[in-house]
XYZ file of C-alpha atoms in Angstrom:
569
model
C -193.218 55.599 -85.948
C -194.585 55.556 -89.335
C -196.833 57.478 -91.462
C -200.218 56.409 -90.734
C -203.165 55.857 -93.422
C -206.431 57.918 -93.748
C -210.078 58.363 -94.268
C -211.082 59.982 -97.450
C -206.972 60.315 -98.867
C -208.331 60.825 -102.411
C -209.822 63.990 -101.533
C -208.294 67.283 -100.622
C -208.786 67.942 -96.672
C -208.282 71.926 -97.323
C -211.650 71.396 -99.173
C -213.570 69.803 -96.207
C -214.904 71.435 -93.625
C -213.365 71.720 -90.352
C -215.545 73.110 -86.829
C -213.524 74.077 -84.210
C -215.457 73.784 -80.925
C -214.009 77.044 -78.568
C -212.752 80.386 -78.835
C -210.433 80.768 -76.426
C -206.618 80.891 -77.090
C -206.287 77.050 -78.366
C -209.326 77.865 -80.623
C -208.310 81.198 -82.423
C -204.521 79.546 -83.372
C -205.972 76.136 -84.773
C -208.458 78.609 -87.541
C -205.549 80.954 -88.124
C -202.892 77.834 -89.109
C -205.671 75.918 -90.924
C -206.639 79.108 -92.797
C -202.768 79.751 -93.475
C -202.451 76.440 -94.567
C -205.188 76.658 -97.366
C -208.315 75.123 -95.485
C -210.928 77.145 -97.262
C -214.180 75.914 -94.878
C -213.196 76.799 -91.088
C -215.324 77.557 -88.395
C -215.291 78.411 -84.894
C -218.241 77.911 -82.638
C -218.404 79.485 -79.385
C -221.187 79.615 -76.668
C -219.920 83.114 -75.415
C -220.533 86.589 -76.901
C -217.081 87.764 -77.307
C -213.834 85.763 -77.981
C -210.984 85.156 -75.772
C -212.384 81.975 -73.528
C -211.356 81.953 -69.860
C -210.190 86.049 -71.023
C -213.226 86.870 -72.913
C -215.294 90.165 -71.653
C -217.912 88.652 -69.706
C -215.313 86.593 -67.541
C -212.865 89.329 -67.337
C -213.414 90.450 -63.115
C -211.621 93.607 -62.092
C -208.088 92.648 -60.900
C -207.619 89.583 -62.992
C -204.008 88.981 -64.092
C -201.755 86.509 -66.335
C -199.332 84.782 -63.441
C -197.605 82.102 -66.074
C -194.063 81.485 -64.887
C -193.118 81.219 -68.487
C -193.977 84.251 -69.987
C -197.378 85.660 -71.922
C -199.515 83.828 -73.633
C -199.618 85.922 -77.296
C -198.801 84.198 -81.167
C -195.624 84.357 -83.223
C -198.089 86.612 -85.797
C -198.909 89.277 -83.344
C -197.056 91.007 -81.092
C -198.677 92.062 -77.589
C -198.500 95.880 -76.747
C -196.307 96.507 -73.589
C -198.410 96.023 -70.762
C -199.409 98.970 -68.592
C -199.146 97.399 -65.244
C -196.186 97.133 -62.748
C -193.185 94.442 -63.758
C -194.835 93.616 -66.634
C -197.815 92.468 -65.208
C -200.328 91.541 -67.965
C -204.451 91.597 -67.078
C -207.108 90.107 -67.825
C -208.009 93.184 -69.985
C -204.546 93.407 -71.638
C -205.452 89.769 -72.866
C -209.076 90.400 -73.565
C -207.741 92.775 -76.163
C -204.850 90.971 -77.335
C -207.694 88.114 -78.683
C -209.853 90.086 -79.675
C -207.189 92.279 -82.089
C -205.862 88.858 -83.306
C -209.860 87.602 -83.604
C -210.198 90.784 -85.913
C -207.205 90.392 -88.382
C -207.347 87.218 -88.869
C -210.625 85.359 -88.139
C -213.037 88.095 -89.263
C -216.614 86.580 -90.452
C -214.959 82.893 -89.176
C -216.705 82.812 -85.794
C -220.418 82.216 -85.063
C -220.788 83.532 -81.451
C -223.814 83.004 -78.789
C -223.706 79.096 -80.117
C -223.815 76.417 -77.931
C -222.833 72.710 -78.991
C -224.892 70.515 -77.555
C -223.574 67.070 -78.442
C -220.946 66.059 -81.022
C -222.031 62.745 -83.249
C -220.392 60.326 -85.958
C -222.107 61.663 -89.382
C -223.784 58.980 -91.333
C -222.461 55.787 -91.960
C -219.322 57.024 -89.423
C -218.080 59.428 -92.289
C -217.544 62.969 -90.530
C -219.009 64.923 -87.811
C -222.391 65.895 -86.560
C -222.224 69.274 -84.437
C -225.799 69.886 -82.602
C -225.947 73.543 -81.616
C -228.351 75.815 -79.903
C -228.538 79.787 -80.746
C -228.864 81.146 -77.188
C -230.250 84.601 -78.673
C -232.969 82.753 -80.332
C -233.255 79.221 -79.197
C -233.128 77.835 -82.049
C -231.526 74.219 -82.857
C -229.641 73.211 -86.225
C -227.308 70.097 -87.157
C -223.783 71.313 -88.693
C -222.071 68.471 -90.850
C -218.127 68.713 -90.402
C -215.454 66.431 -92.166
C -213.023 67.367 -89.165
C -213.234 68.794 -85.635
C -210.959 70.180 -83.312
C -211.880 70.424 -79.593
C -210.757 73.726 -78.342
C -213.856 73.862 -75.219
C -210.664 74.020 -72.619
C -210.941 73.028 -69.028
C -212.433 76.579 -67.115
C -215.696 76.606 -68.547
C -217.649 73.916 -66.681
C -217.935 74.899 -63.002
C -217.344 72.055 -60.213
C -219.332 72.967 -57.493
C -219.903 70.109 -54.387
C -223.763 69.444 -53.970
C -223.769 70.539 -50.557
C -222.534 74.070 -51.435
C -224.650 74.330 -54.443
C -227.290 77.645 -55.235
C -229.639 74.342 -54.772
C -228.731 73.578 -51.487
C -228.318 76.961 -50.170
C -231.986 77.474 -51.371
C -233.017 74.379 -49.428
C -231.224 75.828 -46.356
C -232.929 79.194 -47.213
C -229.606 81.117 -47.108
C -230.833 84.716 -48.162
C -227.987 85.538 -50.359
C -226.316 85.466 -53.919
C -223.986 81.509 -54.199
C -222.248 81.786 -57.501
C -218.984 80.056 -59.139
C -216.153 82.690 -59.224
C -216.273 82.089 -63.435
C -219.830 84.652 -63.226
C -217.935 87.238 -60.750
C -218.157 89.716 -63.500
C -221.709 88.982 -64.873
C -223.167 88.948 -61.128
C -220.730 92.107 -59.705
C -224.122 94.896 -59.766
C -226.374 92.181 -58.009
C -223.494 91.772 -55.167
C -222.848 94.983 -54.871
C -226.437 95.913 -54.061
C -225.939 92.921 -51.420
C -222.844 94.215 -49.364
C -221.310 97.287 -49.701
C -217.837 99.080 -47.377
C -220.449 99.838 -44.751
C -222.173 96.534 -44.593
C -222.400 92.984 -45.505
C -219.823 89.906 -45.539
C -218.315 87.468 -48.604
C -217.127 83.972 -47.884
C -215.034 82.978 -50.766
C -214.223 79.315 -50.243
C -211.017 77.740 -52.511
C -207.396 78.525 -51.482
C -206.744 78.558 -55.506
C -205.632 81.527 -58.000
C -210.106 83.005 -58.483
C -210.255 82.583 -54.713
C -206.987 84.606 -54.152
C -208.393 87.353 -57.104
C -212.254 87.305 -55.632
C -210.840 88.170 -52.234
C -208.693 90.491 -53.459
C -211.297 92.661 -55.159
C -213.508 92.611 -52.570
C -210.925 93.756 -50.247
C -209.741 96.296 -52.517
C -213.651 97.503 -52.622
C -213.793 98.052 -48.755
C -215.769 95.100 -48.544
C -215.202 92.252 -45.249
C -214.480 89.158 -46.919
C -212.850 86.119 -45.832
C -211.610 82.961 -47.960
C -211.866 79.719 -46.484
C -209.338 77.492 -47.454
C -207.470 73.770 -46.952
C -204.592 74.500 -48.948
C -203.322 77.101 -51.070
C -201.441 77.537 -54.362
C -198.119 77.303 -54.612
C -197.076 80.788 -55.015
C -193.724 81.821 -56.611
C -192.267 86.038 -55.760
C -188.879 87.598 -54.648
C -187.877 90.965 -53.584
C -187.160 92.264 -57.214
C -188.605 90.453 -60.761
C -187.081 87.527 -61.959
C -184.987 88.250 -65.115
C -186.002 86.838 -68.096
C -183.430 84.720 -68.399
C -184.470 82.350 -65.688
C -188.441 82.888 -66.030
C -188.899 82.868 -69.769
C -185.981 80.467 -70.697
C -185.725 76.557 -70.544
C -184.106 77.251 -66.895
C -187.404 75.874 -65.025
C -187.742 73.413 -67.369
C -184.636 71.559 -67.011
C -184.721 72.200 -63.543
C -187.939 69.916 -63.239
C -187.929 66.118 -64.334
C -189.270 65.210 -67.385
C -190.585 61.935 -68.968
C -187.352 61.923 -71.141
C -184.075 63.148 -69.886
C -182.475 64.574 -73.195
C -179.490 66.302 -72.870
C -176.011 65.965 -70.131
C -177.678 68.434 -68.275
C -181.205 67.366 -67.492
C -179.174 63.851 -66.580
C -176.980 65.263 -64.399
C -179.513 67.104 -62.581
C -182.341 64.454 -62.081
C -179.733 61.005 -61.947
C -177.053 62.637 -60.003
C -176.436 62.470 -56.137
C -174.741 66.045 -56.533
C -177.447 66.906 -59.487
C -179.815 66.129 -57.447
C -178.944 68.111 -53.912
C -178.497 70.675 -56.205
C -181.671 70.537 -58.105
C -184.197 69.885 -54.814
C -182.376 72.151 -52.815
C -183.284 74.754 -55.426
C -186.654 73.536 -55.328
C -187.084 73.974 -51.191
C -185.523 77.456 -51.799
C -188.246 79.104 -54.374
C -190.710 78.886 -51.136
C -188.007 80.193 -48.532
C -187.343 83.126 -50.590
C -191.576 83.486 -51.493
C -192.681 83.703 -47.966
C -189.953 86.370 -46.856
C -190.342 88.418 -50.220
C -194.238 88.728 -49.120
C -193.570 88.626 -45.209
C -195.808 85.471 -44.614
C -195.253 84.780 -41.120
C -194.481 81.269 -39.881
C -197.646 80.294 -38.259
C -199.973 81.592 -41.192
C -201.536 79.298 -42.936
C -200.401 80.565 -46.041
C -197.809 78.252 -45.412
C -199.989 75.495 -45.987
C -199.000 75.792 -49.474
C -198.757 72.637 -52.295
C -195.191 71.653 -52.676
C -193.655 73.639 -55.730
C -192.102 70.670 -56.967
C -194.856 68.527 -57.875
C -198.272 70.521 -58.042
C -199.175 71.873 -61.020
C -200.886 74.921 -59.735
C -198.154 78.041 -59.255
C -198.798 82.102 -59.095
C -196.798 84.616 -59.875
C -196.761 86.937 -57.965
C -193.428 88.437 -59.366
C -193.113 90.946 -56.322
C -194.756 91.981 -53.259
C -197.645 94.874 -54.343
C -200.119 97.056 -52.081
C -203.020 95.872 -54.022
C -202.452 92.124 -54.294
C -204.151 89.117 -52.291
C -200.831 88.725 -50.356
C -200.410 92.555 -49.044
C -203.994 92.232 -48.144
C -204.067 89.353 -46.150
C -200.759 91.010 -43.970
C -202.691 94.271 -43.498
C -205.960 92.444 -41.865
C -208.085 93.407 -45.322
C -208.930 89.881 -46.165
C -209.532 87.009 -43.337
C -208.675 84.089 -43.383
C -210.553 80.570 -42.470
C -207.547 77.652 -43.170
C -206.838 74.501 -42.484
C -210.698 74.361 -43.269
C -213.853 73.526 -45.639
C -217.465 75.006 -45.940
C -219.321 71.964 -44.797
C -222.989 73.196 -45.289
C -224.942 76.624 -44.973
C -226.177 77.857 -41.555
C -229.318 77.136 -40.320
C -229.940 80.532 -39.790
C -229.789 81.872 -43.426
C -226.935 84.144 -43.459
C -224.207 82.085 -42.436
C -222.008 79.119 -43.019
C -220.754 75.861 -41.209
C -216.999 74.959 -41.280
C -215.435 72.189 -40.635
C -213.512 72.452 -37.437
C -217.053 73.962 -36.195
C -216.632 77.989 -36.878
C -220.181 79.321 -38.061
C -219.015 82.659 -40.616
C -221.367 85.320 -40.982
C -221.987 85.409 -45.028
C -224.337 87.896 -47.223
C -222.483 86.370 -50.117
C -220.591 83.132 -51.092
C -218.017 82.786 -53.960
C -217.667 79.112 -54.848
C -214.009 78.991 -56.244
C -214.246 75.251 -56.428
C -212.523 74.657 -59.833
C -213.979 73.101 -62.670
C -215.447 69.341 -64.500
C -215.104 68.725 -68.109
C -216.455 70.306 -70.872
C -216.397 67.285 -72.900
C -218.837 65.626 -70.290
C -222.322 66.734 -71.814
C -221.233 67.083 -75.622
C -220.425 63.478 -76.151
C -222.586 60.659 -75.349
C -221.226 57.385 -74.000
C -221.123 55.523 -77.763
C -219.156 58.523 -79.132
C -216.698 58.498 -76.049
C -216.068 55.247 -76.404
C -215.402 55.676 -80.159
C -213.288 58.246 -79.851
C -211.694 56.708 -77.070
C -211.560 59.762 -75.407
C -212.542 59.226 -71.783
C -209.942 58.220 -69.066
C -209.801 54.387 -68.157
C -207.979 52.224 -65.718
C -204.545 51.567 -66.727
C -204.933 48.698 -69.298
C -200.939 48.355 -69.682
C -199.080 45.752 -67.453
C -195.677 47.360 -68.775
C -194.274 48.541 -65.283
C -192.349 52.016 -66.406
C -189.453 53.407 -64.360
C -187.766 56.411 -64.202
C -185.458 55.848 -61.273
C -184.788 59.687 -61.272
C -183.234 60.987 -57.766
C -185.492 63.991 -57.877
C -188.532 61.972 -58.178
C -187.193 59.254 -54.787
C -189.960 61.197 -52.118
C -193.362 61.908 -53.511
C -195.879 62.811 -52.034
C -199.242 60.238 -51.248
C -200.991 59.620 -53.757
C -204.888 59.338 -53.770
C -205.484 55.742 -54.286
C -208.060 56.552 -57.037
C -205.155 58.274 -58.602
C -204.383 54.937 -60.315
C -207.422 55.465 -62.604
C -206.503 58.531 -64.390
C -205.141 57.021 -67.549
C -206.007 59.049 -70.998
C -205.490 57.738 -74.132
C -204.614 60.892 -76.177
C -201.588 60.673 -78.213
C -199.257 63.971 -77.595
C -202.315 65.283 -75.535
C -203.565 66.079 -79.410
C -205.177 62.721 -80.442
C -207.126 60.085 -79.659
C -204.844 56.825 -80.147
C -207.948 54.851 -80.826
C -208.950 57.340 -83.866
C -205.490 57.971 -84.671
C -205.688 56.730 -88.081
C -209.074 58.605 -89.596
C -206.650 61.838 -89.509
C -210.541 63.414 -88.775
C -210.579 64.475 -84.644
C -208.019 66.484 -82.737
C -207.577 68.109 -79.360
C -205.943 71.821 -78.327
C -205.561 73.309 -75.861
C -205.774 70.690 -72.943
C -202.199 69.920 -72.356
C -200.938 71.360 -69.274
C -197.993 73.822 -69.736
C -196.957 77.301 -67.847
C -197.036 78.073 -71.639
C -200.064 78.006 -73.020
C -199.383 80.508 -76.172
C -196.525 78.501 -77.800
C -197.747 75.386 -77.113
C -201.291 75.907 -78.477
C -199.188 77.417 -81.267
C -197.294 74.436 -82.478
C -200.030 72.091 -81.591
C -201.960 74.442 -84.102
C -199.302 73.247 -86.817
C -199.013 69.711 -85.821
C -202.989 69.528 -85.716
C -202.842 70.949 -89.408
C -200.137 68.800 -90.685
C -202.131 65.871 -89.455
C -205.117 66.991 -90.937
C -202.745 67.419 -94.252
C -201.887 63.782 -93.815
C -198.107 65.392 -94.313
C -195.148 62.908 -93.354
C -195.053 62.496 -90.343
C -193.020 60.710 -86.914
C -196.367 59.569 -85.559
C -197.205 55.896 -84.564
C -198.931 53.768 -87.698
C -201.646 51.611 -86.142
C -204.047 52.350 -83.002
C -201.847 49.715 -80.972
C -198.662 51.542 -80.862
C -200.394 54.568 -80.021
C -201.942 53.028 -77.032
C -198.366 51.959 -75.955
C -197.141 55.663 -76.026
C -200.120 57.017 -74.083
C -200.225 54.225 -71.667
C -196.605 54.955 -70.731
C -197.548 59.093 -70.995
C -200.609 58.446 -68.583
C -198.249 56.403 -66.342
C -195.494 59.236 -66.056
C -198.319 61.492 -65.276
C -199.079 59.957 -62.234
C -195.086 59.115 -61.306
C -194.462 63.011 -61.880
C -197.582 64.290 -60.146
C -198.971 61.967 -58.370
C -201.505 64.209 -55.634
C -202.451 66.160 -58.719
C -204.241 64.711 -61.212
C -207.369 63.979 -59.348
C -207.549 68.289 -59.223
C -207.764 68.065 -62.994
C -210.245 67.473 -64.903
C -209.604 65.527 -68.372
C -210.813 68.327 -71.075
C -207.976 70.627 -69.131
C -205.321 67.767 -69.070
C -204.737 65.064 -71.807
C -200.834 65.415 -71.143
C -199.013 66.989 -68.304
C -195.590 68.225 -69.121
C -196.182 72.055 -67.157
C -192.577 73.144 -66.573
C -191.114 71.203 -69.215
C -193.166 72.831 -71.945
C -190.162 73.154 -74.003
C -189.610 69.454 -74.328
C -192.924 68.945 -75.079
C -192.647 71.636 -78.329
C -189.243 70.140 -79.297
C -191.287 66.953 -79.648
C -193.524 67.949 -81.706
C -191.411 69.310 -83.898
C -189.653 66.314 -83.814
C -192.573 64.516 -84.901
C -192.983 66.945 -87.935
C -189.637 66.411 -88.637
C -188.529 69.604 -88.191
C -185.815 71.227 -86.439
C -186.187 71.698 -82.298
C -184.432 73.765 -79.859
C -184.785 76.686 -81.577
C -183.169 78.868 -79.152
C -179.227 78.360 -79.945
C -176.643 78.708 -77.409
C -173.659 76.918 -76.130
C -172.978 74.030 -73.421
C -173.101 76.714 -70.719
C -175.768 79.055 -72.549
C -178.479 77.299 -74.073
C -181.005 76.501 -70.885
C -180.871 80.515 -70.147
C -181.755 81.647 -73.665
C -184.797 83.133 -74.208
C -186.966 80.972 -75.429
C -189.549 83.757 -77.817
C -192.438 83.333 -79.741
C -190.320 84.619 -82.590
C -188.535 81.625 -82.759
C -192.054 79.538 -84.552
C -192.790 82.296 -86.657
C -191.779 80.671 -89.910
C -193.356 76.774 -88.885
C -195.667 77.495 -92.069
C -192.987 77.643 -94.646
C -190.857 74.871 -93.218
C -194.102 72.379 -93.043
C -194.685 73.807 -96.976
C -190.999 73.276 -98.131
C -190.799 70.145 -96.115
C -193.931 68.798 -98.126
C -192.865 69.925 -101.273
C -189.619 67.547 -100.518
C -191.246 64.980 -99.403
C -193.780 65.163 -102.662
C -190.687 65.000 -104.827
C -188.795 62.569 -103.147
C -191.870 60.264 -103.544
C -192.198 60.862 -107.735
């Protein structure tokens, strides 16, 4: 790992100017650190009216609610007022404000809303960036020139919806009612409510995911019939009282699952063990055991037919059992449900639709909670891409990894086409083939039960890359392949029924539970000090790990360069 050259190293990148693509959480952080860090020309293009992303206003539906294992997702800078709901249950409204407060101190007059990039280009002569945007209030089109981008567009703002369930193939079956993606339930919630009401009219929600679970919980909470239609559903994680912090917001989870690089006594002895390892599954067969009697799931429901919660990537809190939640609802005959099953087409009658195992459901209105593609997929065009190096590829590496850990010996099948979900994004942050032009960068698509802190520090690393600041990265475009080949292959070792449920803007790395690895190494690669939270040999996986604890990244990164500076005159 070296310090790797630059574009452009006689000028002054704080002068340049830098578009960041998304306003969602990843977005906001990456203009607050480059604007801390001196970058006078930042700005942040969104398509939406409002900031916030997946939590801005016009996605926000009624009921919508944080269910991280790890904690909230709020900034070292500003704190989060305690949340009004039950066990410290946080809303979608709770974190609709939270960005939009930290959107007002900090990135006032930085944001052009109601913009929509169409397609991201090489400037002239491959020196910058080319941003082609639309004005949706006025149509209008206009070219911005950028020395530097960062890609915050995120992974929940493309819908993925199957052809045959599509508003176009409902219309070709005539089906007389609303189809929409559950990412418009809030913009589309007076036009279904004029559809079915308490007194009449039935929703088919079909997805056995977190917006299924919340768009058949509001309708059920409204009076209305609704059933979800389901194959599988999230893993879902409660108990009869909260879990303490100590074990939800600590490095407890995280040590608990395997990780790419074993680190510490512990971690060894619980992955490479025999008696690590009884211990460590047996915990991980428990967290369902204890689930499905906190929330009375009887044996033959198929809420059973839930993802292992061991290697899926897809987990709800659900913290503990509540009147008003999809759970409580299901149990008291409120929400129906349609499982082990898939919608195969609309009925031929126009107000119904086709499973199938044969059942025909009566529907006035269908919620298509069918998860989402890429957002990178229409803003790049195959020569970019290519570039960049920022689509996923076949594994090119013939380097046959192993991690012969004792958790990992039964894993679930994998999809065969599995095998081709290799990305080539160093740290999840980078491109490895435009690793060296210090000019392109990524937030906000690496997968963690953390999404605040990690978008944080990725925020600083992004910066101090930008800063061409010494740094523990790889110094040539070959060894950065190596490291993303062998990231891409533990990704599919670690979950391998997963990451064909992802799509690649969402995912460039995959650490989830052991988010706190992942910050410590990229701290590591600023060369700056990890494991921030203290503690002894018996302590240190139960501390707290707080956003507190980053607060001060800024000055360390300045005094750090100031040394550096020095050392080099």
């Amino acid at each position: 790992m070296t310090h790797g050259p630059s574009v452009n190293s006689s000028v002054d990148p704080r002068t340049e100017a830098v578009g960041i693509i998304g306003a969602g959480l990843a977005g906001l952080i990456t203009a607050h650190t480059l604007l801390q860090d001196g970058f006078t020309d930042v700005v942040v293009l969104t398509r939406d009216r409002t900031v916030g992303g997946v939590w801005a206003k016009e996605r926000v539906y009624p009921g919508l609610r944080v269910t991280s294992l790890s904690g909230e997702l709020t900034f070292s800078s500003l704190e989060m007022p305690l949340p009004k709901g039950a066990y410290g249950d946080i809303s979608g409204d709770d974190m609709r404000a939270y960005l939009e407060c930290f959107a007002e101190k900090f990135l006032a007059g930085r944001i052009r809303f109601a913009t929509e990039v169409r397609r991201i280009e090489r400037g002239e002569a491959g020196n910058g960036w080319r941003v082609h945007v639309e004005d949706k209030n006025t149509d209008r089109a206009e070219t911005l020139a950028f020395a530097r981008i960062v890609l915050c567009s995120g992974g929940c703002s493309v819908p993925a919806i199957p052809v045959k369930l599509s508003p176009e193939a409902a219309k070709a079956a005539n089906f007389a009612g609303p189809v929409l993606h559950s990412m418009d339930l809030q913009s589309k919630l007076d036009e279904l409510h004029s559809v079915v009401t308490p007194d009449s009219g039935f929703v088919v929600v079909i997805g056995g995911g977190k917006s299924a679970q919340d768009a058949a919980t509001y309708f059920a909470n409204a009076g209305i019939h609704v059933t979800i239609v389901f194959e599988a559903v999230d893993c879902c994680v409660a108990s009869w009282l909260p879990l303490p912090d100590f074990v939800r917001k600590s490095r407890f989870m995280s040590v608990m699952s395997p990780n790419i690089e074993l680190n510490t006594r512990l971690e060894r002895f619980l992955h490479t063990s025999w008696l690590g390892s009884k211990f460590t599954l047996g915990f991980w067969k428990l967290l369902p055991v204890i689930t499905n009697s906190a929330l009375g799931i009887p044996r033959n429901s198929p809420l059973r037919n839930a993802r292992s919660a061991l290697w899926t990537t897809s987990h709800n809190d659900e913290r503990v059992p509540e009147m008003k939640r999809f759970y409580h609802l299901v149990k008291k005959g409120k929400i129906s449900l349609a499982a082990p099953a898939h919608m195969e087409r609309y009925g031929d009658d126009g107000k119904s639709v086709v499973l199938s195992d044969g059942r025909v459901l009566q529907a006035d209105v269908v919620v298509l909670a069918t998860g989402y593609a890429s957002s990178w997929g229409t803003i790049f065009d195959e020569k970019t891409r290519e570039e960049l190096g920022i689509h996923r590829h076949p594994p090119t590496s013939k380097a046959k990894y192993q991690w012969n850990y004792k958790t990992l010996a039964n894993p679930p099948p994998a999809h065969p086409d599995a095998e081709q979900q290799a990305s080539s994004i160093f740290r999840g942050l980078v491109p490895a083939k435009n690793i060296e032009r210090r000019d392109f960068a990524i937030n906000g698509a690496i997968g963690t039960t953390n999404n605040g802190m990690t978008c944080e520090v990725s925020a600083h690393w992004i910066s101090s890359y930008f800063l061409r600041d010494k740094m523990r990265i790889p110094g040539s475009v070959d060894v950065a392949y190596e490291e993303t080949e062998r990231d891409a292959a533990w990704m599919r070792r670690r979950y391998p029924d997963t990451l064909l449920r992802l799509n690649e803007s969402s995912v460039t790395s995959l650490p989830y539970f052991t988010w706190p690895q992942a910050i410590d190494q990229l701290l590591e690669d600023m060369e700056l000090r990890s494991m921030r939270t203290g503690g002894n040999c018996l302590t240190w996986a139960f501390k707290v790990v707080d956003p507190k604890v980053i607060s001060t990244l800024k000055e360390e990164r300045d005094a750090k360069r100031k040394k550096d500076v020095a050392a080099n005159n």
